[in-house]
mmCIF file of C-alpha atoms and ligand atoms in Angstrom:
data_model
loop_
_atom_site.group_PDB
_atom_site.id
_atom_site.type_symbol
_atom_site.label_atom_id
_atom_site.label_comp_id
_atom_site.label_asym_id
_atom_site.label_seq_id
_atom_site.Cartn_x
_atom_site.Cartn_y
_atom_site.Cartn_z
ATOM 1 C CA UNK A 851 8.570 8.615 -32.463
ATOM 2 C CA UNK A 852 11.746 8.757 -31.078
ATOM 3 C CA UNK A 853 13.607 5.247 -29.892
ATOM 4 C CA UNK A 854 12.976 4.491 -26.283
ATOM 5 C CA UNK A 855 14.051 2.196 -24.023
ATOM 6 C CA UNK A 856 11.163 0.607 -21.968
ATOM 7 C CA UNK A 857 13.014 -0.294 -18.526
ATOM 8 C CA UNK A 858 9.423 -2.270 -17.203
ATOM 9 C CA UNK A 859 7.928 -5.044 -18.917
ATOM 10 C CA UNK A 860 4.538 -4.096 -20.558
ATOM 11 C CA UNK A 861 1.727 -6.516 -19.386
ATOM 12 C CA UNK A 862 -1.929 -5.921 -20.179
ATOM 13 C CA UNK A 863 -4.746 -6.349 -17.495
ATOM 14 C CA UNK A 864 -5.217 -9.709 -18.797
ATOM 15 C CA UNK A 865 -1.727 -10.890 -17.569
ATOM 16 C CA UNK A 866 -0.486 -11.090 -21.505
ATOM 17 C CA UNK A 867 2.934 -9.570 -21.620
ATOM 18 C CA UNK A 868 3.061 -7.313 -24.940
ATOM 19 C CA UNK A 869 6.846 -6.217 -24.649
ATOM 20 C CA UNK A 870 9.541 -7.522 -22.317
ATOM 21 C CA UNK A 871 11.737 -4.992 -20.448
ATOM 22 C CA UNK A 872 14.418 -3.539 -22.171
ATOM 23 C CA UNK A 873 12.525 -3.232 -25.549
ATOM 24 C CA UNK A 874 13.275 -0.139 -27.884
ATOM 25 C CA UNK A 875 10.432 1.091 -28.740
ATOM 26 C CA UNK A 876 10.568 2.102 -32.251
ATOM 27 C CA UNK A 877 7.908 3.001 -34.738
ATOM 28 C CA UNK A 878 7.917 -0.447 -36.266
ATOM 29 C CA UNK A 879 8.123 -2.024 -32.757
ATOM 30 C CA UNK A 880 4.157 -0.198 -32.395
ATOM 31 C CA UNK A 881 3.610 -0.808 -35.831
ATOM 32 C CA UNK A 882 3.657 -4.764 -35.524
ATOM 33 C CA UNK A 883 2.170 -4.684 -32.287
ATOM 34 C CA UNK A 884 -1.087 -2.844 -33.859
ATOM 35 C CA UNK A 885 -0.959 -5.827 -36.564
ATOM 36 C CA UNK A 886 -0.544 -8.302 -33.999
ATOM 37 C CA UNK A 887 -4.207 -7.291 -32.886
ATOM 38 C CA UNK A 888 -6.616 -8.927 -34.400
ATOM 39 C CA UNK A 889 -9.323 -8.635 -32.115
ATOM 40 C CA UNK A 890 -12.094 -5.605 -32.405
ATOM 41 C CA UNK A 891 -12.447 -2.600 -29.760
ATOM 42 C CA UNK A 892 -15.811 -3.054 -27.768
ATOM 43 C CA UNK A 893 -16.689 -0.038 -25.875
ATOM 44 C CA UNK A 894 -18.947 0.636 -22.908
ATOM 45 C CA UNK A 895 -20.464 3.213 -21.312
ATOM 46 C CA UNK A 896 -18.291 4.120 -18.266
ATOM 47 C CA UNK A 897 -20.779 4.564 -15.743
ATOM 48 C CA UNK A 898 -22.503 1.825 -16.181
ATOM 49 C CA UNK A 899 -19.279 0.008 -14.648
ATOM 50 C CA UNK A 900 -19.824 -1.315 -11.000
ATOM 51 C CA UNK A 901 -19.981 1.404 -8.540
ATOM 52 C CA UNK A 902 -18.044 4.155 -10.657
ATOM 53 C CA UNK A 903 -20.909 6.941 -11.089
ATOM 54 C CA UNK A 904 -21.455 6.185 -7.044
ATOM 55 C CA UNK A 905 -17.775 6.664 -6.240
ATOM 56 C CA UNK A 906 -16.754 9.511 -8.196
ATOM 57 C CA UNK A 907 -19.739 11.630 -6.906
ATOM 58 C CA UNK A 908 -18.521 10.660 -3.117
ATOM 59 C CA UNK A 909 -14.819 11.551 -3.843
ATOM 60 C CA UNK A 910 -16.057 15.265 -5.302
ATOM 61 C CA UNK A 911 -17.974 15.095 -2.139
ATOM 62 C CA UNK A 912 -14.858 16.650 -0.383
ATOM 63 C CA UNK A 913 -12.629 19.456 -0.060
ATOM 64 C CA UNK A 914 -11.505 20.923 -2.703
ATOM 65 C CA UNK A 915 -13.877 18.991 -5.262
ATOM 66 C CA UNK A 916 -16.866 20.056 -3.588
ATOM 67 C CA UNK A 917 -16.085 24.267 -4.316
ATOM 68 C CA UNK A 918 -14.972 23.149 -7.658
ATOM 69 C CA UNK A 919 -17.953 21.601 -8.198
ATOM 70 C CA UNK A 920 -20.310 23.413 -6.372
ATOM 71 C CA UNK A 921 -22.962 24.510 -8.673
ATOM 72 C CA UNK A 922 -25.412 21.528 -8.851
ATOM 73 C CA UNK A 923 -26.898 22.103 -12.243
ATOM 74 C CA UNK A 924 -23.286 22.694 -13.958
ATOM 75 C CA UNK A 925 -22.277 19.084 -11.772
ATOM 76 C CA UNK A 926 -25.074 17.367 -12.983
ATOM 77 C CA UNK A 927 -24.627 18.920 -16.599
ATOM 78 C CA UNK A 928 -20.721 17.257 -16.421
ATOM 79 C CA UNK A 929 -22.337 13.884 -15.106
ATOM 80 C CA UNK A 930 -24.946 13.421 -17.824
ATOM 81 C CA UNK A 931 -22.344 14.514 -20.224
ATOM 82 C CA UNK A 932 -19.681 11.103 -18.871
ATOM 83 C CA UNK A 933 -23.029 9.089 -19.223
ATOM 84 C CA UNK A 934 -22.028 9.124 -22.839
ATOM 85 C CA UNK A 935 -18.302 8.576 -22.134
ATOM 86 C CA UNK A 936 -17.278 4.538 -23.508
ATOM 87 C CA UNK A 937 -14.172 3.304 -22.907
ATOM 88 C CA UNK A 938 -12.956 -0.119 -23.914
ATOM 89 C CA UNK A 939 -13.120 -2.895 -21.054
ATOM 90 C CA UNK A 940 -9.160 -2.976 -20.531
ATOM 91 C CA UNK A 941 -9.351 0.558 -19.257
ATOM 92 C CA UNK A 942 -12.487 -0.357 -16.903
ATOM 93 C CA UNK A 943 -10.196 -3.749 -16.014
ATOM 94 C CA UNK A 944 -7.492 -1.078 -15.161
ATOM 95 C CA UNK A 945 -9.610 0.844 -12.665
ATOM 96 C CA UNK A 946 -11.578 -2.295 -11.238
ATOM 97 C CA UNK A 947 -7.606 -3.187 -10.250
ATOM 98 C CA UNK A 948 -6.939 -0.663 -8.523
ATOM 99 C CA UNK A 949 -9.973 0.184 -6.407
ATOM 100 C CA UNK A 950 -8.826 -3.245 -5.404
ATOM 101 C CA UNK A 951 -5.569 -2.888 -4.694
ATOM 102 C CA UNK A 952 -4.386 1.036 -4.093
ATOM 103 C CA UNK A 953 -7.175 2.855 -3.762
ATOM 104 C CA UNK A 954 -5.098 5.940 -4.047
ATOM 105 C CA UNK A 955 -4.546 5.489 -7.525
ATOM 106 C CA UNK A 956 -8.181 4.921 -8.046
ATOM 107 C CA UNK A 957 -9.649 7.711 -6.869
ATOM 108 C CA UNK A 958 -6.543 9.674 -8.320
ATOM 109 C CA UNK A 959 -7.144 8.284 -11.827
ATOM 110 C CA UNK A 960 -11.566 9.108 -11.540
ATOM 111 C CA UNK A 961 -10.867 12.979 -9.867
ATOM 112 C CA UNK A 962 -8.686 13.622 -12.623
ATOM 113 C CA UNK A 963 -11.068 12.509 -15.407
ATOM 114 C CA UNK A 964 -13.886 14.832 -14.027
ATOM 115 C CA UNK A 965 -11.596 17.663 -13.209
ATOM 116 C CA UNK A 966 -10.291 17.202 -17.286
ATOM 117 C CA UNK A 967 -13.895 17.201 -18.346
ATOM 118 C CA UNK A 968 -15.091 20.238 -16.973
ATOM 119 C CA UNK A 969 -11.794 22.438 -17.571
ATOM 120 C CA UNK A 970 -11.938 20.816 -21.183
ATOM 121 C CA UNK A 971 -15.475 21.719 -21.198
ATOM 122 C CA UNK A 972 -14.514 25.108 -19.976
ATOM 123 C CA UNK A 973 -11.169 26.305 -22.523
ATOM 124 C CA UNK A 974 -11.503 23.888 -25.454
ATOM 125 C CA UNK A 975 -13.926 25.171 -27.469
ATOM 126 C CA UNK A 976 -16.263 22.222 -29.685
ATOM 127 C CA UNK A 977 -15.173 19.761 -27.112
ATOM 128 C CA UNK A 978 -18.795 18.169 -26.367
ATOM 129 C CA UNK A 979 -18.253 17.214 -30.240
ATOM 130 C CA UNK A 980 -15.159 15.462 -29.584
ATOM 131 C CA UNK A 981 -16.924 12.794 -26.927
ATOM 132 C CA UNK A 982 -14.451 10.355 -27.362
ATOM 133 C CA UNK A 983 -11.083 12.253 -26.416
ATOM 134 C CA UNK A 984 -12.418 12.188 -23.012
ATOM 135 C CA UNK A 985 -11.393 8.790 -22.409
ATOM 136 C CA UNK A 986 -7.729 10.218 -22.290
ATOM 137 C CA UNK A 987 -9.116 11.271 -18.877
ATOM 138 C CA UNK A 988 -9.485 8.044 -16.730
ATOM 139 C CA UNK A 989 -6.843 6.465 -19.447
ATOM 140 C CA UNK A 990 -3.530 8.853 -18.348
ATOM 141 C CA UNK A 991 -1.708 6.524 -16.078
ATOM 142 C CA UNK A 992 -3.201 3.359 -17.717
ATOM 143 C CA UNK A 993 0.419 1.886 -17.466
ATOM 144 C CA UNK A 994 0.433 2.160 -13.741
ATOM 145 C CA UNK A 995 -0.802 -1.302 -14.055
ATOM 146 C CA UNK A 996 3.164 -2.409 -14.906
ATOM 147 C CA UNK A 997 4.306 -0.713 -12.074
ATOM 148 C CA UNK A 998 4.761 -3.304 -9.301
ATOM 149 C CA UNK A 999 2.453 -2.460 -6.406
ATOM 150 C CA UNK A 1000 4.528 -2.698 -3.594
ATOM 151 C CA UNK A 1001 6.080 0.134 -5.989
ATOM 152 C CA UNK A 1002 3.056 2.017 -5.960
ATOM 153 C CA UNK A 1003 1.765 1.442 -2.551
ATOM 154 C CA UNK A 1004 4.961 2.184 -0.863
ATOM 155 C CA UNK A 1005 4.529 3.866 2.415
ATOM 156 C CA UNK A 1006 7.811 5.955 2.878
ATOM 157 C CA UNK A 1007 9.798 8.335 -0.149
ATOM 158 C CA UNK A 1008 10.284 6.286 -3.134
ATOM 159 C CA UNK A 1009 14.214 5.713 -4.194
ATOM 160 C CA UNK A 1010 15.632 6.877 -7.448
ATOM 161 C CA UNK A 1011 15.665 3.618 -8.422
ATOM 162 C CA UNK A 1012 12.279 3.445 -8.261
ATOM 163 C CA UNK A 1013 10.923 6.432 -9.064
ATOM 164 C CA UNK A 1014 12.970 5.648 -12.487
ATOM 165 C CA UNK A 1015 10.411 2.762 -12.833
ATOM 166 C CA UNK A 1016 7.578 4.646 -11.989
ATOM 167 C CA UNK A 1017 8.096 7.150 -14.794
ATOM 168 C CA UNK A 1018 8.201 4.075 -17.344
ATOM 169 C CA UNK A 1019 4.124 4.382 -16.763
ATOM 170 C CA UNK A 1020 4.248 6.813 -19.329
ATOM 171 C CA UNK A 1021 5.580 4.604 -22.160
ATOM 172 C CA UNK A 1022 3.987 1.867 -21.102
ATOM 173 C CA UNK A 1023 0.364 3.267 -21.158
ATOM 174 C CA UNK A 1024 1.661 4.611 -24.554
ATOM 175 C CA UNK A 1025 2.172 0.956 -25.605
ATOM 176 C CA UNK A 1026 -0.888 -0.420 -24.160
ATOM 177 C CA UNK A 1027 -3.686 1.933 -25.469
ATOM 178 C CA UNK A 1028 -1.654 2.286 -29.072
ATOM 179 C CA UNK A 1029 -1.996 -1.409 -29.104
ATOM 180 C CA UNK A 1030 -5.692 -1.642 -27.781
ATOM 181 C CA UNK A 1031 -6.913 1.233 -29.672
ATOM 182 C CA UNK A 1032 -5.012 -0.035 -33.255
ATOM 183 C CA UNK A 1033 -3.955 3.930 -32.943
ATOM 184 C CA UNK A 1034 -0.086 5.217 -31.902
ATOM 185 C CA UNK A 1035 -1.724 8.779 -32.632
ATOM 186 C CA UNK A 1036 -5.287 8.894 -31.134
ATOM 187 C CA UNK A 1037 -5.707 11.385 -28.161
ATOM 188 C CA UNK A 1038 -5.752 8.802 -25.044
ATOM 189 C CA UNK A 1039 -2.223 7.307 -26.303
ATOM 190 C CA UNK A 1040 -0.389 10.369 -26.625
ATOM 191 C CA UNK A 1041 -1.612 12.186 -23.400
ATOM 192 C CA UNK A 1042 -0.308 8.806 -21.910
ATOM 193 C CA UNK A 1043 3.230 9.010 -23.158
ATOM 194 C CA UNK A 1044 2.976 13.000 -22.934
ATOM 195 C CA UNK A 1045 1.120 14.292 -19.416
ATOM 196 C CA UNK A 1046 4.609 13.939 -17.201
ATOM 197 C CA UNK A 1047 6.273 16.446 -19.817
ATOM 198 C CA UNK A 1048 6.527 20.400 -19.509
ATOM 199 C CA UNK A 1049 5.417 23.088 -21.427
ATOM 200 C CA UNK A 1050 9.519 23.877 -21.355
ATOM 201 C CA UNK A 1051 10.582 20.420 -21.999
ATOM 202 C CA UNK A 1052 11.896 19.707 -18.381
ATOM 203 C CA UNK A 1053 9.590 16.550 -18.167
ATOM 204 C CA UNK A 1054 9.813 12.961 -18.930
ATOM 205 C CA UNK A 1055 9.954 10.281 -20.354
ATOM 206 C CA UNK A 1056 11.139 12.487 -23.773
ATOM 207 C CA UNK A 1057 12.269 15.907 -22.814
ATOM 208 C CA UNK A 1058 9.743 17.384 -25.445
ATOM 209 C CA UNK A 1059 8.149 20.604 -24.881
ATOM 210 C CA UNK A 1060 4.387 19.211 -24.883
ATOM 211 C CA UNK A 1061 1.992 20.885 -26.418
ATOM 212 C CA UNK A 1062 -1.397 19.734 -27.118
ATOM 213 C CA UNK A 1063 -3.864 21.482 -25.067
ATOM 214 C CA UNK A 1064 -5.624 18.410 -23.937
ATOM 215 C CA UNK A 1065 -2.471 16.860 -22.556
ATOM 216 C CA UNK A 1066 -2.031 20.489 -20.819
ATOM 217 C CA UNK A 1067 -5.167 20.156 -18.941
ATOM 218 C CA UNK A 1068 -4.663 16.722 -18.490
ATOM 219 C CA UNK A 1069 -1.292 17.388 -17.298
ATOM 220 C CA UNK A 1070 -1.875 20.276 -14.536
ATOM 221 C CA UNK A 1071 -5.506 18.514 -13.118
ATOM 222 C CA UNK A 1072 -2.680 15.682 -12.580
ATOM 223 C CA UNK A 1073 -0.219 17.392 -10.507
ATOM 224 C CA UNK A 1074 -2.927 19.618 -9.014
ATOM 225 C CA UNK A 1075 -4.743 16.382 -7.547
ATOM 226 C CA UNK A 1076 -1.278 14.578 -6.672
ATOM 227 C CA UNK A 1077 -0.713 17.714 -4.876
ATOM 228 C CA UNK A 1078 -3.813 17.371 -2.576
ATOM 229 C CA UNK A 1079 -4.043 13.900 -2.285
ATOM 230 C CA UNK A 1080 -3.505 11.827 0.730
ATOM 231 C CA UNK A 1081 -0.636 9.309 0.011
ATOM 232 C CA UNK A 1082 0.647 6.743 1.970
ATOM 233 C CA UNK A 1083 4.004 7.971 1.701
ATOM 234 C CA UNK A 1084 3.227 10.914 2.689
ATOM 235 C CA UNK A 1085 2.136 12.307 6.664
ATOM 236 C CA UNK A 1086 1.049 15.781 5.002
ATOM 237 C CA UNK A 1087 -0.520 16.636 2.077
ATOM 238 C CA UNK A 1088 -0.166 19.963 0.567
ATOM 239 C CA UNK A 1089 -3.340 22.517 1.379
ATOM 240 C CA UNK A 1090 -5.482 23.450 -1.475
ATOM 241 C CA UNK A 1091 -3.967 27.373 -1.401
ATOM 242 C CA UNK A 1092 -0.499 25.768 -1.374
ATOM 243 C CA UNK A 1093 -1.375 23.588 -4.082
ATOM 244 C CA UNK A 1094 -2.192 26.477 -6.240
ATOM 245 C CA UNK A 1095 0.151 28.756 -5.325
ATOM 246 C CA UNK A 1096 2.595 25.749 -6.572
ATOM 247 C CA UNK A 1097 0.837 25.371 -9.830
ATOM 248 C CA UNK A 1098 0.843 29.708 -10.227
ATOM 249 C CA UNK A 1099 4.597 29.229 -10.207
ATOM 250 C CA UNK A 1100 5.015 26.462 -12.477
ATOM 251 C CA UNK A 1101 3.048 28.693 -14.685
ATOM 252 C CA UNK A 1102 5.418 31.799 -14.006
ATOM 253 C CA UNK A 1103 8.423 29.408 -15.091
ATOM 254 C CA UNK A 1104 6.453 28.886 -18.094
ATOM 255 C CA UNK A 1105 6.347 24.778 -17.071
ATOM 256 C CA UNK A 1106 2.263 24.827 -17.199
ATOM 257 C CA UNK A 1107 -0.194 26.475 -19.176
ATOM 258 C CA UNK A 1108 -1.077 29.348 -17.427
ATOM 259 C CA UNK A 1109 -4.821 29.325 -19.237
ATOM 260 C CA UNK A 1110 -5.629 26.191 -17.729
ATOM 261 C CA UNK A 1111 -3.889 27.002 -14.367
ATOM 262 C CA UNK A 1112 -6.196 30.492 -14.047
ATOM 263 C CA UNK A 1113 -9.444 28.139 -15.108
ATOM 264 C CA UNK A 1114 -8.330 26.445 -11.822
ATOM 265 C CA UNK A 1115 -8.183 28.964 -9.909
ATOM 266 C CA UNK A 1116 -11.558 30.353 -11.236
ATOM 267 C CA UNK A 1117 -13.545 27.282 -10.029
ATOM 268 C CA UNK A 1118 -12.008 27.692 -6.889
ATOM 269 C CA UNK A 1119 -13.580 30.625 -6.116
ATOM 270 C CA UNK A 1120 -16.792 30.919 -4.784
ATOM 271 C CA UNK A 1121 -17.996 33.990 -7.323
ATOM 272 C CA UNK A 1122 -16.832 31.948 -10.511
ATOM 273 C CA UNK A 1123 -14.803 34.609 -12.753
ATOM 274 C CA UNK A 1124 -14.094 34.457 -16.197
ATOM 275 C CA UNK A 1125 -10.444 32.775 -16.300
ATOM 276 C CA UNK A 1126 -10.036 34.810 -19.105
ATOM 277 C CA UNK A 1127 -9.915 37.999 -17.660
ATOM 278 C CA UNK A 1128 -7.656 37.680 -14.578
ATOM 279 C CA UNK A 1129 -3.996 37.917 -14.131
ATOM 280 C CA UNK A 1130 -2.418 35.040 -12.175
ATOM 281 C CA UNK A 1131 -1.105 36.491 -8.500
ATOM 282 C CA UNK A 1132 2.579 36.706 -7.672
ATOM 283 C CA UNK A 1133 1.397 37.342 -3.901
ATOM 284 C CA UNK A 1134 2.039 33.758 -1.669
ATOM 285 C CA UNK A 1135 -1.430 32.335 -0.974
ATOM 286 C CA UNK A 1136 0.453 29.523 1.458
ATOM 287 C CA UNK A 1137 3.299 27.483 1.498
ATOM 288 C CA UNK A 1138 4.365 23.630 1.078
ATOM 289 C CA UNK A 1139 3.779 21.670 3.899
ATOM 290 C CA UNK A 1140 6.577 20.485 5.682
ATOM 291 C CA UNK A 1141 6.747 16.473 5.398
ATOM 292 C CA UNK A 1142 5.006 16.128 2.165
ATOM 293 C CA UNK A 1143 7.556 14.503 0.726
ATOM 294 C CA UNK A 1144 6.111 15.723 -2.819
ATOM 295 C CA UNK A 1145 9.006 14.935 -5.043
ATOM 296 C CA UNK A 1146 11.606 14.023 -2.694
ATOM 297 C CA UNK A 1147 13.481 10.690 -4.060
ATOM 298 C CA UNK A 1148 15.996 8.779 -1.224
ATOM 299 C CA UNK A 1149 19.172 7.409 -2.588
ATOM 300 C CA UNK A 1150 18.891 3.760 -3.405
ATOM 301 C CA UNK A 1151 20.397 1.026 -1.061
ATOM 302 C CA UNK A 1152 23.574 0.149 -1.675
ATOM 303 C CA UNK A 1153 24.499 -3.558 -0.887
HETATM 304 FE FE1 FE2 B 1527 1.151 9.788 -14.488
HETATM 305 FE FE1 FE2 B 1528 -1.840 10.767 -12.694
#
């Protein structure tokens, strides 16, 4: 990997801090952090944590998740197939923090693991064999949990000062799950250093042109949900056609896979059609809501 400079501190749920801001992290730097682990990966079945079966099928309860996953049988196909989803406790630590403290990001962090699963499900062919990349799902913005909350549960537009430490999430959740996981390469680590990136390289924290097709699902079910969700930032959030219509164009500018944007789309639409064999719309379906505030950075205070 290419040198980066970490500009948070990386602390683990645990309160153990792995690498102090301002680290470069190198190779080697992961390399003697994996050897520095000498303690074995447990893993447990996901929904057999607390209340998170229970609370994922309430937040898919409402608009848009309940057309997307409208067809009981194929629902309760995608929840028997999580009941064989483990993940290791520090990622179930990570989302027992923040149902308690930003509820946002917890709901955020369990739509997007569903909405992953079924378009995974849906364009990746073999993927029921390959049960354990799912946990890249609930594990994307694992290194939210460095980001300070006041950070994260700001209520007005972040600064650019700021929203330059929220993008260190990415590297950090990189760091953590390498670490955890004994693994710089396995699935969950990369689509954590990788889902903020473009398909034409105009994303962070690297620049690269990503292209693994799970971080591509990963990546537009991320945006598509940020789009829609309520934030506290934010008085409006963007409707579900605008939200589309947004991702349709990121496709057109060749910034999203336009496969996984179409399977969108597809389970949008009441009549299910093949993704495969429809061409994405140029037409507007809506427009951004004004006040949204999606993207918009203030200038940092000067003192
Ligand atoms: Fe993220
Ligand atoms: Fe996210």
């Amino acid at each position: 990997m290419r040198k980066f400079k970490i500009g948070i501190p990386v602390i683990t749920p645990d309160g153990k801090e792995l690498l102090p801001a301002g680290t470069v992290v190198t190779g080697e730097v992961i390399k003697d952090l994996i050897a520095s682990n000498n303690r074995s990966v447990k893993t447990y079945p996901i929904f057999d944590h607390v209340s998170l079966k229970k609370d994922l099928r309430e937040f898919l309860s409402t608009p848009p998740y309940n057309t997307i996953f409208s067809d009981k049988g194929e629902a309760e196909d995608l929840f028997t197939f999580i009941d064989d989803i483990k993940v290791i406790e520090p990622i179930l630590q990570f989302m027992d923090y923040f149902k308690e403290n930003d509820f946002y990001t917890y709901r955020h962090i369990l739509v997007v693991f569903a909405l992953t699963t079924m378009l995974s499900r849906l364009i990746l062919p073999g993927y029921e064999k390959r049960l354990h990349d799912s946990i890249a799902g609930p594990a994307h913005d694992f290194g939210k949990i460095c980001i300070p909350l006041e950070i994260m549960k700001k209520s007005t537009p972040l600064t650019r000062g700021e929203f330059r430490c929220v993008r260190h999430h990415t590297l950090a959740g990189y760091v953590l799950l390498s670490y955890y996981l004994k693994d710089s390469k396995n699935i969950a680590s990369v689509v954590a250093r990788d889902h903020h990136e473009k398909l034409d390289g105009t994303g962070y924290p690297r620049g690269i042109q990503r292209i693994h097709p799970m971080v591509e699902i990963i990546a537009v079910s991320d945006i598509y949900d940020a789009l829609i969700a309520d934030r506290p930032y934010r008085p409006v959030s963007y409707d579900n056609r605008s939200a589309l219509e947004e991702l349709t164009e990121m496709a057109e500018a060749g910034k999203a896979s336009s496969n996984v944007v179409r399977a969108l789309i597809a389970r949008n639409r009441g009549n299910r059609p093949d993704h495969r064999k429809f061409h994405l719309s140029l037409a507007k379906r809506g427009k951004a809501p004004e006040n949204n505030n999606y993207g918009i950075r203030k200038e940092d205070k000067k003192d």
